[in-house]
Amino acid sequence: MSATQQFSPVAKLEQKTVVDLILKGKRVDERGPLDYRPLTIMLGTVEKANGSAYVYLGKTKVLAGIKVETGTPFPDTPDEGILTVNSEFVPLASPTFEAGPPNENSIELARVVDRGIRESKAIDLKKLCIDPGKKVFMVFVDVYVLDHDGNLIDAAAMAALGALVSAKMRAFEVHNGELKYKDEKIPLPMLNYPVPTTSVKIDGTIVLDPCLEEEQVMSCRLTVTTDKDDKVCAMQKGGLGVFTPDEVKQIVSTSISKSRDLREKILSKVK
Amino acid sequence: MSATQQFSPVAKLEQKTVVDLILKGKRVDERGPLDYRPLTIMLGTVEKANGSAYVYLGKTKVLAGIKVETGTPFPDTPDEGILTVNSEFVPLASPTFEAGPPNENSIELARVVDRGIRESKAIDLKKLCIDPGKKVFMVFVDVYVLDHDGNLIDAAAMAALGALVSAKMRAFEVHNGELKYKDEKIPLPMLNYPVPTTSVKIDGTIVLDPCLEEEQVMSCRLTVTTDKDDKVCAMQKGGLGVFTPDEVKQIVSTSISKSRDLREKILSKVK
Amino acid sequence: MSATQQFSPVAKLEQKTVVDLILKGKRVDERGPLDYRPLTIMLGTVEKANGSAYVYLGKTKVLAGIKVETGTPFPDTPDEGILTVNSEFVPLASPTFEAGPPNENSIELARVVDRGIRESKAIDLKKLCIDPGKKVFMVFVDVYVLDHDGNLIDAAAMAALGALVSAKMRAFEVHNGELKYKDEKIPLPMLNYPVPTTSVKIDGTIVLDPCLEEEQVMSCRLTVTTDKDDKVCAMQKGGLGVFTPDEVKQIVSTSISKSRDLREKILSKVK
Amino acid sequence: MRNDPAVKLIDSKGLRVDGRRLDELRPIKMEVGILDKANGSAYIEHGKNKILAAVYGPREAHPKHIALADRAVVRCRYHMAPFSVDERKSPAPSRRELELSKVIRESLEPAIMSEYFPRATIDIFIEVLQADAGTRCAGITAASLALADAGIPMRELVAACAAGKIEGKVILDLSDIEDKKGEADLPVALLPKSNVISLIQMDGSLSDEEFRQALDLSTDACRKIYEMQREALKLKYHIVRDGTEDKEEMAEVKA
Amino acid sequence: MRNDPAVKLIDSKGLRVDGRRLDELRPIKMEVGILDKANGSAYIEHGKNKILAAVYGPREAHPKHIALADRAVVRCRYHMAPFSVDERKSPAPSRRELELSKVIRESLEPAIMSEYFPRATIDIFIEVLQADAGTRCAGITAASLALADAGIPMRELVAACAAGKIEGKVILDLSDIEDKKGEADLPVALLPKSNVISLIQMDGSLSDEEFRQALDLSTDACRKIYEMQREALKLKYHIVRDGTEDKEEMAEVKA
Amino acid sequence: MRNDPAVKLIDSKGLRVDGRRLDELRPIKMEVGILDKANGSAYIEHGKNKILAAVYGPREAHPKHIALADRAVVRCRYHMAPFSVDERKSPAPSRRELELSKVIRESLEPAIMSEYFPRATIDIFIEVLQADAGTRCAGITAASLALADAGIPMRELVAACAAGKIEGKVILDLSDIEDKKGEADLPVALLPKSNVISLIQMDGSLSDEEFRQALDLSTDACRKIYEMQREALKLKYHIVRDGTEDKEEMAEVKA
């Protein structure tokens, strides 16, 4: 069952400081309302993975790793590879994270990241079929949250994208349904590059890329994932507050333009 | 581990009222000791299921749905289809039900319903074999308790029977172990019609079809499932009390005759 | 997560008695520091198992049972049978054992027993291959702790060894990957006989084969498993204390010689 | 979401597979107070969706450590019956059900005056008996009625409906085949009187302009559904206890 | 339950596969007090069934919230060792084991004076080391001895035995092959002195008349098993602490 | 452990596959204090192992019933990322991870002054981001640094390293291929100043004499690693807050 969350108590004074700044068009870390925190991406840090990306978004740190393995296709898509996105909120990352199976926040994050990749048709899954109905490649995207300073969804989705675009799998041939590996390595068949941006509403004001202190006072958040053609491919509202329709429309327009910069930044990392 | 259950506290006065009535040969809802509550059965309410039945037994409501799928037979019965009965005490139905995996009461109910169907050989499982040892039809009976006002076992078993007798599956042919569906729909291969009746003992008196208030003061219950030939095919005692051998014999005889009426009522619903 | 264990409170006076005796070179049950408790092994008590052994080590009682079944080999050892060791601390055995999935102590015990068997190459797993990559025999060793009076690892490993050396499986032939059973029974293909001995450190003194009272005051324990050729094949330190390197070396030498007697005792039971 | 050219979702007259216009809702039926043991309950048929919602509470938090000092904890479970979908669904909650339980809870909480019941829980149970696209929206609509039926003070009712896109056209209230073969799905929950959105999710592909159209379409539909909710509540109170139909009004006035 | 014509379960002399008459029990062996750590324990061999039962308590309820104010909570776990059956059983409790834990608990509770120990638990553990049809009955017989051995005050002992039907004949105490190939199984637990039934289950097919025969057969057998239980308890107390054999008598007198 | 004659693990010059001498450590890199939210953290690269350790606490025990009256409860989780090994690992903890969590906790507890914090917990989390043989040892080395970084009073640091045997020779610090193809693995954790062993495990095959050699080799290596740990701590405190580098010294003096 999903239950109203118990937030760790934040001193009222501290909350007030964050809100007061927002109302003045400022933020705790001196950004403007629509500024992103500094973004750093390191690709390929985990050599044993097919692909990996370490994302620093301010003090938030997320590591994504890709594994490509073979498996059985789903009955309703016999000629397509399988994409699986999983997320671990490892207890390293926050005093509020607990060891154990993924909770609803971790599952929501994984499903939003998954939706962006799946709905933008980022991976050409048909190219990952080996023997229709019998054997396909499975692409596992594992997102590891290592330091939680807010806006985990964006950091996770960008780490996942970075890991996917830089991933290598062994080249292969298929003869009569028989898989044969070749010596060289090839990239994954990528067709699109979905990037989310998350906005939050604090005392009536919308700001982008919330840090943890801002998430603790936010009314609600809206994540909008857009693709290389400026199409919206996934959205997710969270939190106990509400948006007006106009606020939602405004956030979508802002997200489309903001995502362009972020996408460029990630793709520029891949040779 | 099975543990003595904590009953929700019932006011002593209320308990006394129920018991006093029983001792006078009366009941809280004005029935006689061996009267069943009004029974209503609606068949086919869930069109996506192969079969379904909604049973109202007084204020108790149970929905059963049938799904027919293909799967692998058990090694010791390679030429027989598989029957699976599952029960969910969904928390809609009672303030005492909790979300989560089935507890022992839910498992007991499912197993008693299963036993009645299985032991009376209600379904001709041999007719549900497709390719011996490899592929058979699996009949899933899912019992959903929606409103708990007592005597769930009887309501569940009658919903299961109603769903089974009204279920349709796609007609099929098997050529060399290959399954081919045909256009028309056929009923499940039903051979028998098991019906349980449950009696409880309250302060030494036996009454049929307990409502919730009666279950809360009962000493013990005995469910007797009988088939179309008046044979007993399953029994289950529950509760912390005891029966004399004579009480048990009397209950069995009563159940045999009572089940006849209920069976007729259910079967009359099927065209 | 592994957590510091809460010990059931032992009266300080009782603890002092145990320690005082140890310091005088004596023990609560009148043994010398390097004496084992009386060991009794009964083989074949569970006829439905392929092999079984009931071990009494003082008041500690452990039953091990062997089941041999067929299954699919691991991808990295396609031509080898599979060994699985499982341990159940059933709540019969101690007021501190709880029903439920194995806790870390039960898992540690199973893995130490497994390591001894596996690393000494006690079973010739290649001889348990039926069809490489497809079908092999699986040997399940289930250890059942029935009465916990200390030193469960040694008792469990000896029960497992006794059950393995006395186990019988149906003789078989393989023709073109097809398994055919014959009428007679054959022993498992055993190549080695690993035996552990466990020492504990109590107030600076090392004693062998701790009883429960001694475990409750120990600083740490060291289990050393040796094989028929006096080679060490597995070790495991447990507990919150520390050993000096010299203590460890001394324990290893003692274990090698002590295990010889125990091994002989177990093997003498098999005709 | 996949665009399958073999299936024609809009015919030459601009009508959809089930004969609806692009901006037309499926038939909707609501019934309030149909369960005996729950404190509040409602049943909805929205197209072929058949969904029950029940509310228990405010009741004492159990276990106690989940209680909050300044408000009720709202708990929500969205669950599908094994026989509600084409292929039997395991009764264990899937990741999808866990996510939907969360977003549905977050869509209802803004309307609930949980601050009136510190240390209590308000439990919302949604059981999908038959699923046909749009279960989360229909579930929210029904749960909102069940909350009102339980007498939980609410700022206003919550109504929900999806819009989407098929064959390049923005449409209202996707059916199962439109959801599977179409190009976008946009479920929205609205607090109609305040005109604020408490749930919005999207998957598929929409341009900025298409998104705006779809959002307007779905919020308009929410307002229509809201009128049906009011009718359903009135009907129940007329029948069950004549003269108490202003109960919901009262709750709204309080808000 | 299946009637397999290829297997002959009763020979021309009216004897069964293992040479028993139709109304004859399998050999039974009981031993009391065989575990060191448990407060009470017993071991039974009933045919090829080998079963251990142990009792812990009365002890403090843990976790505390399970405690009852006016009586002890009785808890029971029936569990099969992985090697106890032909095909290895997963050690995780099956649905069958969960059901049997419940009905076994309900068969023993009527005999336990749990009202003497408010807020405590009495824990009963049954481990089937080898199974050969009739494990629940043999488990109840052994658990009853373990309770007495633990000094738990009891109204009387509980004894259990099944009757059933093979090849059209009502018989006593089914063996494994008779259970698998036969036509009915009727396990019964009896409080013999009061002549009341605390467990009864059935599966298969019995006419009203056959049922009555089978019930009489099984209750008679329970009385025989009860005598063996008394012998087993006496033996234990003779050996272990001579002169205290009237302990069980006392418990009965209290009842 | 398997001796595979096809693979040559030591060349004619007595060097190993990666060019190391028999008694040579792999390259090791340590960094302290790299996470923001944890009270203490450290990162280690030991060969191709890449491991993060973090410490939270001392903090209030939750749930409360796990607290101890006279000391802190130390909790430890060793966990591998799904992408850390050749074949994707399920994120659910394996039996191996549960065992390692226990022995790692037991290797660190002797160094922690848990008696200073009754009723509290000290939580140690080890995440293996990439695994290459010897993860438990590298994890202990890193966790020890994270504890110091969190300001937990310690008797001294704990350093860990394995020795083993390949092709009949006792060697130090096995790499992945040496672990898989070699003949023995002996992980050891040392409190170097007291020269006492807090973790020792072994699998494979070693004679008494070989064992003694391997033990000496690993304890010597632990002392080298200990020096690196001290350097890493100094570096962190030089950089982060100049002048406070004697913090670790203090902790040791206390011990």
Coordinates of C-alpha atoms in Angstrom, one line a residue, chain D:
Chain D
M1 CA 2.3 2.6 -27.6
R2 CA 2.8 1.5 -31.2
N3 CA 1.5 2.8 -34.4
D4 CA 0.2 -0.3 -36.3
P5 CA -0.8 0.6 -39.8
A6 CA -2.8 -2.6 -40.3
V7 CA -5.4 -1.5 -37.8
K8 CA -7.7 1.4 -38.8
L9 CA -8.7 3.3 -35.6
I10 CA -10.6 6.1 -37.3
D11 CA -12.9 5.5 -40.2
S12 CA -13.8 7.7 -43.2
K13 CA -16.5 9.5 -41.2
G14 CA -14.1 10.4 -38.5
L15 CA -15.5 7.9 -36.1
R16 CA -13.6 5.5 -33.8
V17 CA -13.7 1.7 -33.6
D18 CA -16.5 1.8 -31.1
G19 CA -18.4 4.5 -33.1
R20 CA -17.4 7.4 -30.9
R21 CA -16.5 10.9 -32.1
L22 CA -12.9 11.9 -31.3
D23 CA -13.9 14.0 -28.3
E24 CA -16.6 11.6 -27.0
L25 CA -16.5 9.8 -23.6
R26 CA -17.3 6.1 -23.3
P27 CA -20.6 5.3 -21.5
I28 CA -20.2 5.7 -17.7
K29 CA -22.2 4.3 -14.8
M30 CA -21.6 5.1 -11.2
E31 CA -23.2 3.7 -8.0
V32 CA -22.4 4.8 -4.5
G33 CA -22.6 2.8 -1.2
I34 CA -22.8 -0.7 -2.5
L35 CA -20.7 -2.5 0.1
D36 CA -21.9 -3.3 3.6
K37 CA -18.7 -3.5 5.7
A38 CA -16.7 -0.6 4.2
N39 CA -17.3 2.9 5.6
G40 CA -17.7 4.2 2.1
S41 CA -17.8 2.5 -1.3
A42 CA -18.6 3.1 -5.0
Y43 CA -18.7 1.1 -8.2
I44 CA -18.0 2.5 -11.6
E45 CA -18.4 1.2 -15.1
H46 CA -16.4 3.3 -17.5
G47 CA -16.5 1.7 -20.9
K48 CA -15.8 -2.0 -20.2
N49 CA -13.8 -1.0 -17.0
K50 CA -15.5 -2.4 -13.9
I51 CA -14.0 -1.1 -10.7
L52 CA -14.9 -1.1 -7.0
A53 CA -13.6 1.4 -4.6
A54 CA -13.9 1.3 -0.8
V55 CA -12.8 3.5 2.1
Y56 CA -12.1 2.6 5.7
G57 CA -11.5 5.3 8.1
P58 CA -10.6 7.6 9.6
R59 CA -9.5 4.8 11.9
E60 CA -6.7 4.3 14.4
A61 CA -3.3 4.0 12.7
H62 CA -2.0 0.4 12.8
P63 CA 0.9 -0.2 13.3
K64 CA 1.2 2.9 15.5
H65 CA 4.5 4.1 14.2
I66 CA 3.1 5.1 10.8
A67 CA 0.9 7.7 12.4
L68 CA 1.5 11.4 11.8
A69 CA 1.1 14.0 14.5
D70 CA -0.6 16.7 12.5
R71 CA -2.7 14.9 10.0
A72 CA -4.2 11.5 8.9
V73 CA -2.0 9.1 6.9
V74 CA -3.8 8.4 3.6
R75 CA -3.1 4.9 2.3
C76 CA -4.1 3.6 -1.1
R77 CA -4.0 0.3 -2.8
Y78 CA -4.8 -0.1 -6.5
H79 CA -5.1 -3.7 -7.3
M80 CA -6.3 -5.8 -10.3
A81 CA -8.2 -9.0 -10.0
P82 CA -6.4 -11.9 -11.7
F83 CA -9.3 -12.4 -14.1
S84 CA -9.6 -8.7 -15.0
V85 CA -7.2 -8.8 -17.9
D86 CA -6.7 -10.9 -21.0
E87 CA -3.9 -13.0 -19.6
R88 CA -4.3 -14.0 -15.9
K89 CA -2.5 -11.6 -13.7
S90 CA -0.7 -12.9 -10.6
P91 CA -2.4 -11.5 -7.5
A92 CA 0.9 -10.3 -6.1
P93 CA 1.2 -6.5 -6.6
S94 CA 3.2 -5.7 -9.8
R95 CA 5.5 -2.7 -10.1
R96 CA 2.9 -1.1 -12.2
E97 CA 0.3 -1.5 -9.4
L98 CA 2.7 -0.1 -6.9
E99 CA 3.3 3.0 -9.0
L100 CA -0.3 3.5 -9.7
S101 CA -1.2 3.2 -6.0
K102 CA 1.2 6.0 -5.3
V103 CA 0.0 8.4 -8.1
I104 CA -3.6 7.7 -7.3
R105 CA -3.0 8.5 -3.6
E106 CA -1.3 11.7 -4.6
S107 CA -4.2 12.6 -6.8
L108 CA -6.7 12.2 -4.0
E109 CA -4.8 13.6 -1.0
P110 CA -5.1 17.3 -2.2
A111 CA -8.9 16.9 -1.9
I112 CA -8.9 15.2 1.5
M113 CA -9.0 17.3 4.7
S114 CA -6.6 15.0 6.4
E115 CA -5.6 17.7 8.9
Y116 CA -8.9 17.0 10.7
F117 CA -7.7 13.5 11.8
P118 CA -4.2 13.6 13.3
R119 CA -2.8 10.1 14.2
A120 CA -5.5 8.3 12.1
T121 CA -5.4 6.5 8.8
I122 CA -7.8 6.8 5.9
D123 CA -7.5 3.7 3.7
I124 CA -8.6 3.7 0.1
F125 CA -8.9 0.4 -1.8
I126 CA -9.4 0.1 -5.5
E127 CA -10.1 -3.2 -7.1
V128 CA -10.2 -3.5 -10.8
L129 CA -12.6 -6.3 -11.6
Q130 CA -12.4 -5.8 -15.4
A131 CA -9.8 -3.6 -17.1
D132 CA -10.2 -1.8 -20.5
A133 CA -7.7 1.1 -20.6
G134 CA -8.1 4.1 -18.2
T135 CA -8.4 2.1 -15.0
R136 CA -6.4 4.6 -13.0
C137 CA -8.7 7.4 -14.0
A138 CA -11.9 5.4 -13.4
G139 CA -10.4 4.2 -10.1
I140 CA -9.8 7.8 -9.0
T141 CA -13.3 8.8 -10.0
A142 CA -14.8 5.9 -8.0
A143 CA -12.5 6.4 -5.0
S144 CA -13.5 10.0 -4.7
L145 CA -17.1 8.9 -4.5
A146 CA -16.2 6.3 -1.9
L147 CA -14.5 9.0 0.2
A148 CA -17.6 11.1 0.1
D149 CA -19.7 8.1 0.9
A150 CA -17.5 7.5 4.0
G151 CA -18.2 11.0 5.1
I152 CA -14.6 12.0 4.9
P153 CA -14.5 15.8 4.7
M154 CA -13.2 16.8 1.3
R155 CA -12.4 20.1 -0.3
E156 CA -14.1 18.9 -3.5
L157 CA -14.5 15.7 -5.5
V158 CA -11.8 14.5 -7.8
A159 CA -12.7 13.5 -11.4
A160 CA -10.3 11.8 -13.8
C161 CA -10.1 11.0 -17.5
A162 CA -7.4 10.5 -20.1
A163 CA -6.9 12.0 -23.5
G164 CA -4.5 10.8 -26.1
K165 CA -3.6 10.5 -29.8
I166 CA -4.4 7.9 -32.5
E167 CA -3.5 8.1 -36.1
G168 CA -2.2 11.7 -35.7
K169 CA -5.4 13.0 -34.1
V170 CA -5.9 14.1 -30.5
I171 CA -8.8 12.1 -28.9
L172 CA -10.6 11.7 -25.6
D173 CA -10.8 8.7 -23.4
L174 CA -8.8 5.9 -25.1
S175 CA -10.3 2.4 -25.2
D176 CA -8.1 -0.7 -24.9
I177 CA -7.3 -1.1 -28.6
E178 CA -6.7 2.7 -28.9
D179 CA -4.3 2.5 -26.0
K180 CA -2.4 -0.4 -27.4
K181 CA -2.3 0.7 -31.1
G182 CA -2.3 4.5 -30.5
E183 CA 0.4 7.0 -30.2
A184 CA -0.1 8.7 -26.8
D185 CA -2.0 8.4 -23.5
L186 CA -2.4 11.3 -21.1
P187 CA -4.3 10.5 -17.9
V188 CA -5.4 13.5 -15.9
A189 CA -7.2 14.0 -12.6
L190 CA -8.8 17.3 -11.9
L191 CA -10.3 19.1 -8.9
P192 CA -12.9 20.7 -11.1
K193 CA -14.1 23.6 -9.0
S194 CA -10.6 24.9 -8.4
N195 CA -9.6 23.8 -11.9
V196 CA -6.3 22.3 -10.7
I197 CA -4.6 19.1 -11.7
S198 CA -3.7 16.5 -9.1
L199 CA -2.6 13.7 -11.4
I200 CA -0.9 13.9 -14.8
Q201 CA 1.2 11.3 -16.5
M202 CA 1.9 10.8 -20.2
D203 CA 3.5 8.2 -22.4
G204 CA 3.8 8.2 -26.2
S205 CA 4.7 11.1 -28.4
L206 CA 3.1 14.5 -28.5
S207 CA 4.2 17.9 -29.8
D208 CA 3.9 20.9 -27.5
E209 CA 0.7 21.9 -29.4
E210 CA -0.8 18.4 -29.4
F211 CA -0.2 18.2 -25.7
R212 CA -2.1 21.5 -25.1
Q213 CA -5.0 20.2 -27.1
A214 CA -5.1 16.9 -25.3
L215 CA -4.8 18.6 -21.9
D216 CA -7.8 20.8 -22.6
L217 CA -9.8 17.8 -23.9
S218 CA -9.2 15.8 -20.7
T219 CA -9.9 18.6 -18.3
D220 CA -13.2 19.3 -20.1
A221 CA -14.1 15.7 -19.7
C222 CA -13.2 15.7 -16.0
R223 CA -15.8 18.4 -15.6
K224 CA -18.4 16.3 -17.3
I225 CA -17.5 13.3 -15.1
Y226 CA -17.7 15.6 -12.0
E227 CA -21.4 16.3 -12.9
M228 CA -22.0 12.5 -13.1
Q229 CA -20.4 12.1 -9.7
R230 CA -22.7 14.6 -8.2
E231 CA -25.7 12.9 -9.7
A232 CA -24.5 9.5 -8.3
L233 CA -24.1 10.9 -4.8
K234 CA -27.6 12.6 -5.0
L235 CA -29.1 9.4 -6.2
K236 CA -27.7 7.4 -3.3
Y237 CA -28.8 9.9 -0.7
H238 CA -32.3 10.3 -2.2
I239 CA -32.7 6.6 -2.0
V240 CA -31.0 5.6 1.1
R241 CA -31.9 8.5 3.4
D242 CA -34.1 11.1 1.8
G243 CA -33.3 14.6 2.8
T244 CA -29.5 14.2 3.4
E245 CA -28.4 15.0 -0.1
D246 CA -26.8 18.2 1.0
K247 CA -24.1 16.3 2.8
E248 CA -21.6 16.6 0.0
E249 CA -22.5 20.2 -0.4
M250 CA -21.5 20.7 3.2
A251 CA -18.2 19.1 2.7
E252 CA -17.5 21.4 -0.1
V253 CA -18.6 24.5 1.8
K254 CA -16.2 23.5 4.6
A255 CA -13.4 23.4 2.0

